[in-house]
């Protein structure tokens, strides 16, 4: 069982139920990953900010505790409400998100108190996990503090994992996003990105960046998961490139949370000492189960059989 600290935003999720109706739940890219890691048996603490005393913040906290997440790193802010997003699906199950999060408390996460707590938790962890969305929503002050924290825990031997998950609407410009992400990558042992992330940010394919970042000596020596549009995955490590085929296509009901769940199974498997090929296969299995259900968090009985043992 790995000890994992996850940073990001848990939002109210409205997922379509048909005929103009939506079901309310709680989700967010890193929150989804945290939930699936916990279901896979890891000890997961979630670091975020919510409101205080309103039914939506209370509901999010209850959801975290139901899933077995450690909530001691959750900061509660008076007179604030958590962010909200609604999912719109096309006929193939591809999703589009609409957000209401301008005053979400996650934007003020990094008080000194939060930073001190996070440092203590991260030092005791096997892995610290975050995404490009995390960096986008915590603001300039938060990014500066988090960059220093990650560099510090990296120097102590704690693994850091970053999913690029580039969302242009959250950033002032691609240049601002690239600067923030470039500040974190040197601290990372694990990086996940697709060409959908790398092209607008760097004008390059994910494979090219993965080769550079995984290179020992001249690069960062990271383990980089490079994904393409076919869902084939090539993993680059300091020892070389491991190519894995695209999975069998499944009919998607809702693709929300697919990448987040892949990351959870991949990282949980790697922290357990499983080989890259097994980690990728389990990532695909969990993602396939997720896209077969509506919403980002699937019912526990829908988890893959291997995850329940």
XYZ file of C-alpha atoms in Angstrom:
309
model
C 0.000 0.000 0.000
C 1.543 3.277 -1.133
C 1.137 6.558 0.751
C 0.001 9.232 -1.706
C -0.738 12.940 -1.356
C -2.915 14.401 -4.133
C -3.398 18.136 -4.773
C -6.223 19.731 -6.703
C -9.860 20.744 -6.813
C -12.990 18.801 -5.985
C -16.020 20.357 -7.697
C -19.734 19.806 -7.822
C -20.423 17.743 -10.954
C -23.669 17.860 -12.934
C -23.845 14.856 -15.219
C -26.650 14.390 -17.795
C -29.430 11.943 -16.989
C -31.617 12.612 -20.044
C -34.581 14.891 -20.841
C -32.823 17.951 -19.443
C -32.113 16.345 -16.071
C -28.709 16.219 -14.382
C -27.401 14.150 -11.492
C -25.244 15.895 -8.896
C -21.991 14.355 -7.754
C -18.472 15.433 -6.869
C -15.467 15.178 -9.171
C -12.395 16.921 -10.583
C -9.359 15.574 -12.416
C -7.064 14.929 -9.437
C -9.989 14.085 -7.161
C -11.019 11.348 -9.596
C -7.486 9.962 -9.575
C -7.367 10.106 -5.767
C -10.632 8.164 -5.456
C -9.484 5.429 -7.820
C -6.081 5.153 -6.101
C -7.860 4.716 -2.769
C -10.123 2.044 -4.269
C -7.004 0.257 -5.498
C -5.769 0.022 -1.911
C -3.449 2.998 -1.516
C -3.530 5.374 1.460
C -4.487 8.691 -0.124
C -4.661 12.178 1.392
C -6.401 14.888 -0.631
C -5.222 18.497 -0.382
C -7.816 21.026 -1.522
C -9.966 23.976 -0.416
C -13.737 24.011 0.033
C -16.337 26.279 1.541
C -17.498 25.802 5.105
C -20.941 24.798 6.323
C -22.747 24.873 2.967
C -24.378 21.653 1.701
C -22.099 21.372 -1.329
C -18.821 21.636 0.597
C -20.208 19.302 3.254
C -21.257 16.900 0.502
C -17.782 16.945 -1.039
C -16.179 16.225 2.342
C -18.613 13.385 2.936
C -17.802 11.937 -0.498
C -14.068 12.042 0.271
C -14.548 10.258 3.571
C -16.852 7.681 1.988
C -14.073 6.835 -0.433
C -11.545 6.520 2.373
C -9.553 9.672 1.593
C -7.657 11.405 4.397
C -9.202 14.911 4.611
C -6.814 16.538 7.057
C -5.333 18.620 4.213
C -8.709 20.088 3.226
C -8.852 23.810 3.960
C -12.330 25.223 4.685
C -13.026 28.858 3.744
C -15.906 30.883 5.197
C -18.499 32.343 2.804
C -17.168 30.508 -0.270
C -18.698 27.813 -2.436
C -16.861 25.050 -4.307
C -16.540 25.217 -8.075
C -19.196 23.609 -10.253
C -19.119 22.060 -13.719
C -21.709 20.534 -16.035
C -21.023 17.786 -18.578
C -22.476 17.920 -22.089
C -22.124 14.732 -24.159
C -22.225 14.177 -27.906
C -23.561 11.032 -29.578
C -20.210 9.217 -29.222
C -19.955 9.903 -25.489
C -17.283 12.597 -25.895
C -17.692 15.241 -23.239
C -17.527 18.998 -23.076
C -17.367 20.832 -19.763
C -18.947 24.113 -18.686
C -17.500 25.641 -15.506
C -18.540 28.011 -12.721
C -15.436 28.403 -10.567
C -14.266 32.042 -10.633
C -14.508 32.442 -6.824
C -13.847 28.838 -5.885
C -11.809 28.578 -2.656
C -9.128 26.460 -4.353
C -7.741 29.736 -5.718
C -6.649 30.668 -2.193
C -5.386 27.252 -1.111
C -1.844 28.180 -0.207
C -1.968 29.957 3.086
C 1.193 29.383 5.124
C -0.764 26.966 7.297
C -1.698 24.876 4.276
C 1.876 24.930 2.954
C 3.307 23.707 6.282
C 0.763 20.898 6.485
C 1.415 19.905 2.889
C 5.186 19.768 3.389
C 4.776 17.493 6.401
C 2.370 15.199 4.536
C 4.479 15.130 1.371
C 7.642 14.207 3.283
C 5.831 11.165 4.671
C 4.476 10.123 1.248
C 5.715 7.783 -1.437
C 4.135 9.970 -4.124
C 2.795 13.501 -4.557
C 0.362 13.833 -7.467
C -0.927 16.941 -9.256
C -2.049 18.109 -12.691
C -1.849 21.084 -14.998
C -5.346 21.984 -13.798
C -4.017 22.099 -10.223
C -1.354 24.583 -11.299
C -3.883 26.662 -13.236
C -6.408 27.107 -10.431
C -4.098 27.838 -7.469
C -2.883 31.153 -8.917
C 0.534 32.806 -9.101
C 1.256 32.738 -5.352
C 0.176 29.124 -5.070
C 2.279 28.084 -8.062
C 5.398 29.740 -6.656
C 4.963 28.062 -3.265
C 4.108 24.691 -4.748
C 7.102 24.747 -7.091
C 9.411 25.216 -4.076
C 7.625 22.498 -2.081
C 7.888 19.981 -4.903
C 11.572 20.746 -5.469
C 12.187 20.263 -1.745
C 10.387 16.917 -1.396
C 11.982 15.735 -4.656
C 15.382 16.428 -3.079
C 14.348 14.147 -0.200
C 13.561 11.290 -2.591
C 9.769 11.621 -2.672
C 8.313 10.783 -6.096
C 6.274 13.509 -7.816
C 3.785 12.744 -10.611
C 2.333 15.321 -13.018
C -0.467 14.899 -15.552
C -0.203 17.827 -17.953
C -3.983 17.955 -18.610
C -3.712 21.298 -20.400
C -6.974 23.283 -20.388
C -6.445 26.525 -22.365
C -9.453 28.301 -20.836
C -7.820 28.151 -17.391
C -4.662 29.989 -18.440
C -3.937 33.562 -19.523
C -1.871 32.193 -22.421
C -0.041 29.040 -23.556
C 3.190 30.764 -22.529
C 1.950 31.168 -18.948
C 0.968 27.496 -18.804
C 4.275 26.360 -20.273
C 6.262 28.412 -17.768
C 4.322 26.921 -14.840
C 4.612 23.348 -16.102
C 8.304 23.736 -16.968
C 8.884 24.847 -13.382
C 7.490 21.572 -12.038
C 8.717 18.941 -14.531
C 12.315 18.840 -13.175
C 10.940 17.623 -9.818
C 8.899 14.809 -11.395
C 9.599 11.095 -11.433
C 6.424 10.427 -13.431
C 4.950 12.584 -16.206
C 1.838 11.916 -18.299
C 1.092 13.904 -21.428
C -0.495 13.612 -24.839
C 0.178 15.386 -28.083
C -3.060 17.289 -27.434
C -1.152 18.820 -24.501
C 2.248 19.221 -26.119
C 1.303 20.684 -29.511
C -0.323 23.917 -28.278
C 2.239 24.329 -25.498
C 5.493 23.430 -27.251
C 4.627 22.962 -30.931
C 6.004 19.424 -30.607
C 4.756 15.852 -30.314
C 4.520 14.198 -26.917
C 6.959 11.490 -28.033
C 9.700 14.042 -28.723
C 9.364 15.633 -25.304
C 9.194 12.234 -23.617
C 12.536 11.219 -25.111
C 14.162 14.387 -23.777
C 12.647 14.295 -20.302
C 13.377 10.600 -19.761
C 16.999 10.836 -20.860
C 19.497 10.207 -18.060
C 22.119 12.878 -17.559
C 20.964 15.498 -20.063
C 17.257 15.108 -19.262
C 15.326 14.738 -16.018
C 15.400 10.946 -15.845
C 11.611 10.839 -15.562
C 9.247 8.035 -16.504
C 7.082 9.658 -19.167
C 3.792 8.218 -20.392
C 3.179 9.546 -23.914
C -0.326 8.995 -25.264
C -1.592 9.436 -28.826
C -5.024 9.786 -30.379
C -5.350 6.017 -30.912
C -4.875 5.532 -27.138
C -1.642 3.635 -27.765
C 0.841 4.396 -25.003
C 4.614 4.644 -25.248
C 6.435 4.864 -21.939
C 9.893 6.425 -21.933
C 12.237 5.695 -19.043
C 15.964 6.342 -18.537
C 16.467 2.724 -19.668
C 14.616 3.215 -22.964
C 11.232 3.181 -24.676
C 8.473 0.648 -23.971
C 5.739 0.589 -26.617
C 2.303 -0.787 -25.806
C -0.537 -1.222 -28.317
C -3.818 0.639 -28.339
C -6.514 -1.159 -26.345
C -9.571 -2.727 -27.912
C -12.118 0.010 -28.547
C -15.142 0.013 -26.252
C -18.411 1.865 -26.703
C -18.177 4.993 -24.576
C -21.191 6.278 -22.722
C -19.245 9.150 -21.124
C -15.484 9.734 -21.482
C -15.285 11.942 -18.368
C -12.534 10.709 -16.052
C -10.961 8.261 -18.505
C -7.466 9.736 -18.322
C -7.716 10.333 -14.573
C -8.564 6.687 -13.924
C -5.795 5.500 -16.273
C -3.305 7.546 -14.251
C -4.597 6.061 -10.994
C -4.196 2.459 -12.109
C -0.863 3.121 -13.816
C 0.737 4.872 -10.851
C -0.731 2.525 -8.251
C 0.659 -0.417 -10.229
C 4.100 1.131 -10.612
C 4.303 2.007 -6.917
C 3.437 -1.618 -6.177
C 6.443 -2.706 -8.236
C 4.533 -4.007 -11.266
C 6.138 -3.707 -14.719
C 5.242 -0.919 -17.123
C 3.304 -3.246 -19.436
C 1.060 -4.427 -16.592
C 0.562 -0.858 -15.364
C -0.529 0.282 -18.831
C -2.876 -2.698 -19.230
C -4.514 -2.010 -15.881
C -4.802 1.662 -16.765
C -6.674 0.770 -19.946
C -8.911 -1.686 -18.058
C -9.965 0.904 -15.496
C -10.477 3.618 -18.117
C -12.684 1.231 -20.134
C -14.843 0.614 -17.068
C -15.100 4.357 -16.412
C -16.218 5.340 -19.923
C -18.962 2.700 -19.771
C -20.678 4.680 -16.959
C -21.951 8.235 -16.697
C -19.945 10.692 -14.625
C -16.319 10.624 -13.550
C -16.692 8.332 -10.523
C -18.197 4.924 -11.255
C -20.027 2.693 -8.747
C -17.599 0.384 -6.874
C -19.164 -2.784 -8.386
C -18.168 -1.493 -11.858
C -14.470 -1.535 -10.985
C -12.360 -4.127 -12.906
C -12.266 -7.566 -11.339
C -8.496 -7.442 -10.664
C -8.983 -4.271 -8.574
C -11.294 -5.971 -6.088
C -8.914 -8.672 -4.907
